[in-house]
PDB file of C-alpha atoms in Angstrom:
ATOM      1  CA  MET H   1     -92.782  99.483  43.406  1.00 44.00           C
ATOM      2  CA  GLU H   2     -91.930  99.939  47.030  1.00 46.00           C
ATOM      3  CA  SER H   3     -87.986 100.202  48.065  1.00 48.00           C
ATOM      4  CA  GLY H   4     -86.486  97.189  49.655  1.00 48.00           C
ATOM      5  CA  SER H   5     -88.486  94.272  47.964  1.00 48.00           C
ATOM      6  CA  PRO H   6     -86.572  91.978  45.740  1.00 49.00           C
ATOM      7  CA  PRO H   7     -86.947  92.289  41.774  1.00 48.00           C
ATOM      8  CA  PRO H   8     -90.185  90.386  40.429  1.00 48.00           C
ATOM      9  CA  ASP H   9     -87.670  88.348  38.053  1.00 49.00           C
ATOM     10  CA  ARG H  10     -85.117  87.418  40.779  1.00 48.00           C
ATOM     11  CA  PRO H  11     -86.658  85.317  43.801  1.00 47.00           C
ATOM     12  CA  GLY H  12     -84.450  85.310  46.672  1.00 48.00           C
ATOM     13  CA  GLY H  13     -82.348  82.318  47.746  1.00 46.00           C
ATOM     14  CA  ASP H  14     -82.872  80.693  43.902  1.00 47.00           C
ATOM     15  CA  GLU H  15     -79.241  81.399  42.735  1.00 47.00           C
ATOM     16  CA  PRO H  16     -76.697  79.269  43.986  1.00 47.00           C
ATOM     17  CA  GLY H  17     -73.895  80.843  46.016  1.00 45.00           C
ATOM     18  CA  GLU H  18     -75.724  83.478  47.056  1.00 47.00           C
ATOM     19  CA  PRO H  19     -76.263  83.392  50.990  1.00 47.00           C
ATOM     20  CA  GLY H  20     -78.987  82.031  52.136  1.00 47.00           C
ATOM     21  CA  SER H  21     -79.548  79.500  49.129  1.00 48.00           C
ATOM     22  CA  SER H  22     -80.121  75.875  50.079  1.00 50.00           C
ATOM     23  CA  PRO H  23     -77.984  73.156  48.333  1.00 50.00           C
ATOM     24  CA  GLN H  24     -79.545  71.302  45.213  1.00 54.00           C
ATOM     25  CA  PRO H  25     -79.473  67.515  45.414  1.00 51.00           C
ATOM     26  CA  PRO H  26     -77.360  65.825  42.524  1.00 51.00           C
ATOM     27  CA  SER H  27     -79.732  64.808  39.775  1.00 54.00           C
ATOM     28  CA  ALA H  28     -80.448  61.117  39.230  1.00 53.00           C
ATOM     29  CA  PRO H  29     -78.932  59.634  36.426  1.00 52.00           C
ATOM     30  CA  PRO H  30     -81.370  58.413  33.621  1.00 55.00           C
ATOM     31  CA  PRO H  31     -82.735  54.965  33.373  1.00 55.00           C
ATOM     32  CA  GLY H  32     -80.774  52.671  31.496  1.00 53.00           C
ATOM     33  CA  SER H  33     -77.287  54.333  31.723  1.00 53.00           C
ATOM     34  CA  GLN H  34     -74.448  52.548  33.727  1.00 56.00           C
ATOM     35  CA  PRO H  35     -72.707  54.407  36.434  1.00 55.00           C
ATOM     36  CA  PRO H  36     -69.321  55.996  35.668  1.00 55.00           C
ATOM     37  CA  PRO H  37     -66.479  53.158  36.828  1.00 54.00           C
ATOM     38  CA  ALA H  38     -65.104  54.092  40.030  1.00 54.00           C
ATOM     39  CA  SER H  39     -61.387  55.215  39.599  1.00 57.00           C
ATOM     40  CA  GLN H  40     -58.997  52.313  40.156  1.00 60.00           C
ATOM     41  CA  PRO H  41     -55.951  53.228  42.706  1.00 58.00           C
ATOM     42  CA  PRO H  42     -52.408  53.729  41.011  1.00 58.00           C
ATOM     43  CA  PRO H  43     -50.159  50.445  41.275  1.00 59.00           C
ATOM     44  CA  ALA H  44     -47.985  50.092  43.882  1.00 57.00           C
ATOM     45  CA  PRO H  45     -44.319  50.595  42.816  1.00 56.00           C
ATOM     46  CA  GLU H  46     -42.237  47.391  42.406  1.00 58.00           C
ATOM     47  CA  THR H  47     -39.850  46.464  45.165  1.00 57.00           C
ATOM     48  CA  PRO H  48     -36.343  46.237  43.329  1.00 53.00           C
ATOM     49  CA  PRO H  49     -34.934  42.582  43.936  1.00 54.00           C
ATOM     50  CA  ALA H  50     -32.283  42.357  46.439  1.00 55.00           C
ATOM     51  CA  SER H  51     -29.013  42.042  45.426  1.00 58.00           C
ATOM     52  CA  GLN H  52     -27.064  38.703  45.296  1.00 63.00           C
ATOM     53  CA  PRO H  53     -23.694  38.533  46.791  1.00 60.00           C
ATOM     54  CA  PRO H  54     -20.736  37.947  44.493  1.00 63.00           C
ATOM     55  CA  PRO H  55     -19.679  34.421  44.022  1.00 65.00           C
ATOM     56  CA  ALA H  56     -16.934  33.340  46.029  1.00 65.00           C
ATOM     57  CA  PRO H  57     -13.295  33.004  44.100  1.00 67.00           C
ATOM     58  CA  GLN H  58     -12.315  29.508  42.921  1.00 71.00           C
ATOM     59  CA  PRO H  59      -9.026  27.973  43.641  1.00 65.00           C
ATOM     60  CA  PRO H  60      -6.850  27.405  40.504  1.00 66.00           C
ATOM     61  CA  PRO H  61      -6.603  24.003  39.035  1.00 67.00           C
ATOM     62  CA  ALA H  62      -4.439  21.420  40.024  1.00 64.00           C
ATOM     63  CA  PRO H  63      -1.229  21.140  37.758  1.00 61.00           C
ATOM     64  CA  ALA H  64      -1.514  17.744  35.611  1.00 58.00           C
ATOM     65  CA  ALA H  65       0.804  15.079  36.275  1.00 56.00           C
ATOM     66  CA  PRO H  66       3.710  15.003  33.937  1.00 54.00           C
ATOM     67  CA  GLY H  67       3.485  12.731  31.091  1.00 53.00           C
ATOM     68  CA  PRO H  68       4.147  11.936  27.425  1.00 53.00           C
ATOM     69  CA  GLU H  69       3.245  14.950  25.399  1.00 53.00           C
ATOM     70  CA  ALA H  70       2.094  15.127  21.694  1.00 51.00           C
ATOM     71  CA  PRO H  71       4.782  16.104  19.351  1.00 57.00           C
ATOM     72  CA  PRO H  72       4.347  19.379  17.777  1.00 59.00           C
ATOM     73  CA  ALA H  73       2.051  19.737  14.848  1.00 55.00           C
ATOM     74  CA  PRO H  74       3.837  21.193  11.533  1.00 57.00           C
ATOM     75  CA  ALA H  75       2.906  24.578  10.498  1.00 59.00           C
ATOM     76  CA  GLY H  76      -0.265  25.245   9.291  1.00 55.00           C
ATOM     77  CA  ALA H  77      -1.764  21.659  10.643  1.00 52.00           C
ATOM     78  CA  PRO H  78      -4.034  21.779  13.357  1.00 54.00           C
ATOM     79  CA  GLY H  79      -2.829  20.579  16.619  1.00 54.00           C
ATOM     80  CA  TYR H  80      -3.824  16.863  18.218  1.00 54.00           C
ATOM     81  CA  GLY H  81      -4.615  17.194  21.954  1.00 56.00           C
ATOM     82  CA  GLY H  82      -5.907  13.873  22.591  1.00 59.00           C
ATOM     83  CA  PRO H  83      -4.496  10.603  24.429  1.00 63.00           C
ATOM     84  CA  VAL H  84      -1.030   9.153  23.434  1.00 60.00           C
ATOM     85  CA  PRO H  85      -1.691   6.220  20.831  1.00 62.00           C
ATOM     86  CA  PRO H  86      -0.768   2.702  22.145  1.00 63.00           C
ATOM     87  CA  GLY H  87       2.807   2.324  21.158  1.00 58.00           C
ATOM     88  CA  GLY H  88       3.746   6.025  21.642  1.00 59.00           C
ATOM     89  CA  TRP H  89       4.291   8.735  18.999  1.00 60.00           C
ATOM     90  CA  GLU H  90       6.612   6.815  16.906  1.00 61.00           C
ATOM     91  CA  GLN H  91       6.109   7.176  13.100  1.00 60.00           C
ATOM     92  CA  PRO H  92       5.216   3.858  11.208  1.00 56.00           C
ATOM     93  CA  VAL H  93       8.103   2.658   9.015  1.00 59.00           C
ATOM     94  CA  GLY H  94       6.912   1.491   5.694  1.00 58.00           C
ATOM     95  CA  THR H  95       7.873  -2.251   4.544  1.00 61.00           C
ATOM     96  CA  GLN H  96      11.047  -1.594   2.227  1.00 63.00           C
ATOM     97  CA  PRO H  97      11.714  -4.118  -0.528  1.00 62.00           C
ATOM     98  CA  GLN H  98      14.248  -7.014   0.028  1.00 68.00           C
ATOM     99  CA  VAL H  99      17.669  -6.017  -1.585  1.00 68.00           C
ATOM    100  CA  TRP H 100      20.016  -8.818  -2.706  1.00 67.00           C
ATOM    101  CA  ALA H 101      22.735  -9.175   0.067  1.00 69.00           C
ATOM    102  CA  GLY H 102      24.761 -11.969  -1.316  1.00 76.00           C
ATOM    103  CA  PRO H 103      27.858 -11.931  -3.717  1.00 85.00           C
ATOM    104  CA  ALA H 104      27.636 -10.098  -7.117  1.00 91.00           C
ATOM    105  CA  LEU H 105      24.953 -11.093  -9.569  1.00 93.00           C
ATOM    106  CA  SER H 106      25.474 -12.160 -12.962  1.00 93.00           C
ATOM    107  CA  GLY H 107      23.942  -9.982 -15.964  1.00 93.00           C
ATOM    108  CA  TRP H 108      21.754 -10.742 -18.363  1.00 95.00           C
ATOM    109  CA  TRP H 109      23.953 -10.736 -21.525  1.00 95.00           C
ATOM    110  CA  SER H 110      26.385 -13.087 -19.611  1.00 95.00           C
ATOM    111  CA  ARG H 111      23.507 -15.717 -19.145  1.00 96.00           C
ATOM    112  CA  VAL H 112      22.630 -15.499 -22.584  1.00 96.00           C
ATOM    113  CA  GLY H 113      26.290 -15.992 -23.676  1.00 96.00           C
ATOM    114  CA  ALA H 114      26.725 -18.904 -21.427  1.00 96.00           C
ATOM    115  CA  TYR H 115      23.180 -20.321 -22.698  1.00 95.00           C
ATOM    116  CA  ILE H 116      24.369 -19.939 -26.467  1.00 96.00           C
ATOM    117  CA  LEU H 117      27.767 -21.729 -25.632  1.00 97.00           C
ATOM    118  CA  ASP H 118      26.104 -24.534 -23.792  1.00 96.00           C
ATOM    119  CA  ALA H 119      23.562 -25.219 -26.572  1.00 94.00           C
ATOM    120  CA  ILE H 120      26.722 -25.419 -29.178  1.00 95.00           C
ATOM    121  CA  PHE H 121      28.345 -27.914 -27.096  1.00 95.00           C
ATOM    122  CA  THR H 122      25.349 -29.984 -26.359  1.00 93.00           C
ATOM    123  CA  SER H 123      24.032 -30.320 -29.717  1.00 93.00           C
ATOM    124  CA  ILE H 124      27.035 -30.086 -31.967  1.00 93.00           C
ATOM    125  CA  LEU H 125      27.176 -33.809 -32.101  1.00 91.00           C
ATOM    126  CA  SER H 126      23.800 -34.379 -32.778  1.00 91.00           C
ATOM    127  CA  TRP H 127      23.821 -31.901 -35.661  1.00 92.00           C
ATOM    128  CA  VAL H 128      27.101 -33.518 -37.502  1.00 92.00           C
ATOM    129  CA  GLY H 129      25.311 -37.125 -37.124  1.00 89.00           C
ATOM    130  CA  LEU H 130      22.161 -35.400 -38.488  1.00 89.00           C
ATOM    131  CA  GLY H 131      24.077 -34.376 -41.390  1.00 90.00           C
ATOM    132  CA  LEU H 132      25.999 -37.465 -42.226  1.00 89.00           C
ATOM    133  CA  LEU H 133      22.705 -39.236 -41.676  1.00 85.00           C
ATOM    134  CA  LEU H 134      20.995 -37.257 -44.484  1.00 86.00           C
ATOM    135  CA  GLY H 135      24.318 -37.349 -46.599  1.00 86.00           C
ATOM    136  CA  GLY H 136      23.869 -41.209 -46.960  1.00 83.00           C
ATOM    137  CA  SER H 137      26.263 -42.140 -43.926  1.00 84.00           C
ATOM    138  CA  GLU H 138      23.727 -43.906 -42.049  1.00 85.00           C
ATOM    139  CA  ALA H 139      25.734 -45.753 -39.765  1.00 88.00           C
ATOM    140  CA  ILE H 140      28.142 -43.189 -38.724  1.00 89.00           C
ATOM    141  CA  GLY H 141      25.216 -40.638 -38.918  1.00 89.00           C
ATOM    142  CA  VAL H 142      22.585 -42.420 -36.636  1.00 91.00           C
ATOM    143  CA  THR H 143      25.692 -43.222 -33.788  1.00 91.00           C
ATOM    144  CA  LEU H 144      26.813 -39.671 -33.913  1.00 91.00           C
ATOM    145  CA  PHE H 145      23.297 -38.427 -33.318  1.00 91.00           C
ATOM    146  CA  LEU H 146      22.623 -40.824 -30.458  1.00 93.00           C
ATOM    147  CA  VAL H 147      25.988 -40.001 -28.653  1.00 93.00           C
ATOM    148  CA  GLY H 148      24.982 -36.283 -29.229  1.00 92.00           C
ATOM    149  CA  LEU H 149      21.447 -36.942 -27.287  1.00 92.00           C
ATOM    150  CA  VAL H 150      23.279 -38.740 -24.579  1.00 94.00           C
ATOM    151  CA  VAL H 151      25.903 -35.858 -24.386  1.00 93.00           C
ATOM    152  CA  ALA H 152      23.085 -33.296 -24.337  1.00 93.00           C
ATOM    153  CA  PHE H 153      21.546 -35.276 -21.315  1.00 93.00           C
ATOM    154  CA  LEU H 154      24.633 -35.651 -19.282  1.00 95.00           C
ATOM    155  CA  TYR H 155      26.373 -32.347 -20.137  1.00 96.00           C
ATOM    156  CA  PHE H 156      25.063 -30.288 -17.477  1.00 96.00           C
ATOM    157  CA  PRO H 157      24.967 -32.504 -14.416  1.00 96.00           C
ATOM    158  CA  LEU H 158      28.441 -33.689 -15.004  1.00 96.00           C
ATOM    159  CA  THR H 159      30.061 -30.130 -15.457  1.00 96.00           C
ATOM    160  CA  MET H 160      28.023 -28.590 -12.768  1.00 96.00           C
ATOM    161  CA  MET H 161      28.764 -31.199 -10.137  1.00 96.00           C
ATOM    162  CA  ARG H 162      32.383 -30.631 -10.041  1.00 95.00           C
ATOM    163  CA  GLU H 163      33.955 -29.718  -6.731  1.00 93.00           C
ATOM    164  CA  GLY H 164      35.577 -26.611  -5.714  1.00 91.00           C
ATOM    165  CA  GLU H 165      35.764 -23.598  -7.862  1.00 92.00           C
ATOM    166  CA  HIS H 166      34.126 -24.981 -10.779  1.00 94.00           C
ATOM    167  CA  ASN H 167      30.970 -26.221  -8.819  1.00 96.00           C
ATOM    168  CA  GLY H 168      27.616 -24.767 -10.379  1.00 95.00           C
ATOM    169  CA  LYS H 169      29.585 -24.113 -13.688  1.00 96.00           C
ATOM    170  CA  SER H 170      29.070 -25.632 -17.135  1.00 96.00           C
ATOM    171  CA  PHE H 171      31.716 -25.193 -19.723  1.00 96.00           C
ATOM    172  CA  GLY H 172      29.892 -21.878 -21.184  1.00 96.00           C
ATOM    173  CA  LYS H 173      29.206 -20.258 -17.740  1.00 96.00           C
ATOM    174  CA  GLN H 174      33.029 -21.106 -17.106  1.00 95.00           C
ATOM    175  CA  ILE H 175      34.102 -19.270 -20.200  1.00 95.00           C
ATOM    176  CA  LEU H 176      32.111 -16.403 -19.362  1.00 95.00           C
ATOM    177  CA  GLY H 177      32.840 -16.237 -15.392  1.00 95.00           C
ATOM    178  CA  ILE H 178      29.550 -17.057 -14.016  1.00 96.00           C
ATOM    179  CA  ARG H 179      28.121 -20.069 -11.647  1.00 96.00           C
ATOM    180  CA  VAL H 180      24.930 -21.189 -10.361  1.00 96.00           C
ATOM    181  CA  ALA H 181      24.366 -21.292  -6.526  1.00 95.00           C
ATOM    182  CA  ARG H 182      21.905 -22.947  -4.636  1.00 95.00           C
ATOM    183  CA  ASP H 183      19.544 -20.500  -2.112  1.00 93.00           C
ATOM    184  CA  ASP H 184      20.325 -22.891   0.803  1.00 92.00           C
ATOM    185  CA  GLY H 185      24.028 -22.916   0.540  1.00 91.00           C
ATOM    186  CA  GLN H 186      24.454 -26.451  -0.686  1.00 94.00           C
ATOM    187  CA  SER H 187      26.788 -27.653  -3.511  1.00 95.00           C
ATOM    188  CA  VAL H 188      25.281 -28.505  -6.902  1.00 96.00           C
ATOM    189  CA  THR H 189      25.051 -32.480  -7.112  1.00 96.00           C
ATOM    190  CA  PHE H 190      24.393 -34.305 -10.057  1.00 96.00           C
ATOM    191  CA  GLY H 191      20.527 -34.789  -9.210  1.00 96.00           C
ATOM    192  CA  TRP H 192      19.915 -31.016  -8.540  1.00 97.00           C
ATOM    193  CA  ALA H 193      21.819 -30.143 -11.787  1.00 96.00           C
ATOM    194  CA  LEU H 194      19.216 -32.797 -13.788  1.00 96.00           C
ATOM    195  CA  LEU H 195      16.282 -31.300 -12.191  1.00 96.00           C
ATOM    196  CA  ARG H 196      17.296 -27.557 -13.020  1.00 96.00           C
ATOM    197  CA  GLN H 197      18.800 -28.064 -16.501  1.00 95.00           C
ATOM    198  CA  PHE H 198      16.471 -30.988 -17.763  1.00 94.00           C
ATOM    199  CA  VAL H 199      13.307 -31.278 -16.271  1.00 95.00           C
ATOM    200  CA  VAL H 200      12.452 -27.672 -15.476  1.00 96.00           C
ATOM    201  CA  ILE H 201      14.431 -25.833 -18.510  1.00 95.00           C
ATOM    202  CA  TYR H 202      14.405 -28.564 -21.338  1.00 93.00           C
ATOM    203  CA  LEU H 203      10.951 -30.283 -20.472  1.00 94.00           C
ATOM    204  CA  LEU H 204       8.974 -27.924 -18.764  1.00 95.00           C
ATOM    205  CA  PHE H 205       9.844 -24.586 -20.731  1.00 95.00           C
ATOM    206  CA  GLN H 206      10.975 -25.883 -23.891  1.00 93.00           C
ATOM    207  CA  VAL H 207       9.084 -29.198 -24.730  1.00 94.00           C
ATOM    208  CA  VAL H 208       5.614 -28.374 -22.971  1.00 94.00           C
ATOM    209  CA  GLY H 209       6.153 -24.278 -23.914  1.00 93.00           C
ATOM    210  CA  GLY H 210       6.551 -25.458 -27.387  1.00 92.00           C
ATOM    211  CA  PHE H 211       2.884 -26.443 -27.626  1.00 94.00           C
ATOM    212  CA  VAL H 212       1.861 -22.535 -26.977  1.00 93.00           C
ATOM    213  CA  PHE H 213       4.536 -21.486 -29.766  1.00 93.00           C
ATOM    214  CA  GLY H 214       7.431 -21.266 -27.159  1.00 93.00           C
ATOM    215  CA  ILE H 215       5.971 -18.312 -25.252  1.00 95.00           C
ATOM    216  CA  PRO H 216       7.123 -19.885 -21.697  1.00 95.00           C
ATOM    217  CA  TRP H 217      10.642 -20.336 -22.978  1.00 95.00           C
ATOM    218  CA  LEU H 218      10.490 -16.803 -24.290  1.00 95.00           C
ATOM    219  CA  VAL H 219       9.104 -15.377 -20.934  1.00 96.00           C
ATOM    220  CA  ASP H 220      11.867 -17.479 -19.008  1.00 96.00           C
ATOM    221  CA  VAL H 221      14.981 -16.232 -20.902  1.00 95.00           C
ATOM    222  CA  LEU H 222      13.446 -12.477 -20.632  1.00 96.00           C
ATOM    223  CA  TRP H 223      12.470 -12.658 -16.899  1.00 96.00           C
ATOM    224  CA  PRO H 224      15.806 -11.776 -15.527  1.00 95.00           C
ATOM    225  CA  LEU H 225      15.526  -8.131 -17.405  1.00 95.00           C
ATOM    226  CA  TRP H 226      12.980  -6.829 -14.945  1.00 94.00           C
ATOM    227  CA  ASP H 227      13.515  -9.110 -11.680  1.00 94.00           C
ATOM    228  CA  ARG H 228      15.296  -7.256  -8.867  1.00 91.00           C
ATOM    229  CA  GLU H 229      17.698 -10.367  -8.186  1.00 92.00           C
ATOM    230  CA  ASN H 230      18.233 -11.456 -11.913  1.00 93.00           C
ATOM    231  CA  ARG H 231      16.466 -14.229 -11.702  1.00 95.00           C
ATOM    232  CA  ALA H 232      14.957 -16.562 -14.280  1.00 96.00           C
ATOM    233  CA  LEU H 233      11.626 -18.273 -13.762  1.00 96.00           C
ATOM    234  CA  HIS H 234      13.177 -21.637 -13.435  1.00 96.00           C
ATOM    235  CA  ASP H 235      15.595 -20.116 -10.823  1.00 96.00           C
ATOM    236  CA  MET H 236      12.567 -19.404  -8.816  1.00 96.00           C
ATOM    237  CA  ILE H 237      11.219 -23.117  -9.052  1.00 96.00           C
ATOM    238  CA  VAL H 238      14.673 -24.725  -7.933  1.00 95.00           C
ATOM    239  CA  LYS H 239      15.717 -21.784  -5.729  1.00 95.00           C
ATOM    240  CA  SER H 240      19.142 -20.693  -7.179  1.00 96.00           C
ATOM    241  CA  HIS H 241      20.671 -17.801  -8.427  1.00 95.00           C
ATOM    242  CA  VAL H 242      23.223 -16.992 -10.959  1.00 96.00           C
ATOM    243  CA  LEU H 243      26.379 -15.337  -9.593  1.00 95.00           C
ATOM    244  CA  ARG H 244      29.517 -13.825 -10.908  1.00 93.00           C
ATOM    245  CA  ALA H 245      32.385 -15.835 -10.265  1.00 88.00           C
ATOM    246  CA  ASP H 246      35.229 -13.521 -11.147  1.00 77.00           C
ATOM    247  CA  VAL H 247      34.853 -11.518  -8.199  1.00 65.00           C
TER     248      VAL H 247
END
């Protein structure tokens, strides 16, 4: 081999990078393959929002006009902040039971005692006449019995219609120091005493009540025990009170 000639296995200008070598064209992609995607540019940085100016200060609220205020709530109770109810904050007052403001009332035992005494005074003649009638003295017996009925009928009106300090008193009530008073303030008259003693007490509670074993009469007698004004049922019907006459 002659000097200065290139070696046979290294032809001149075939290696890249050597001087005098020509650039090789890029190889074409194989058929059917997709070209590589083009690179996307980086996103632009977000611009920060412009800062808002601070809100202007609000003026303080105007003071409310003076007016009625709710009363303070008790400890442990929620306060009430609503409007004042009609009529203000006054507490409602419960209805109080009416109390008798008149003269002193008679007790139950005084009324029972007067009832027993009057029953003796009105029936003694009739019982004596009935005894004589059964004993064989028919004429005297019948006479006393009939007189006793008249006395029983007129006893209360005649004794209770008396004027002055004895008005409203039978003999039994006078002995025990009590009297009957009308609620309208008028004096006891013959007709009013007849209505109270004969029509209401005798006919209604004793005669008519006797058909139901005397229960109405018993209730009428016991009613003053639980009534606030010591009235019996017949007192409520005729509007009367039994008062103490010694005070």
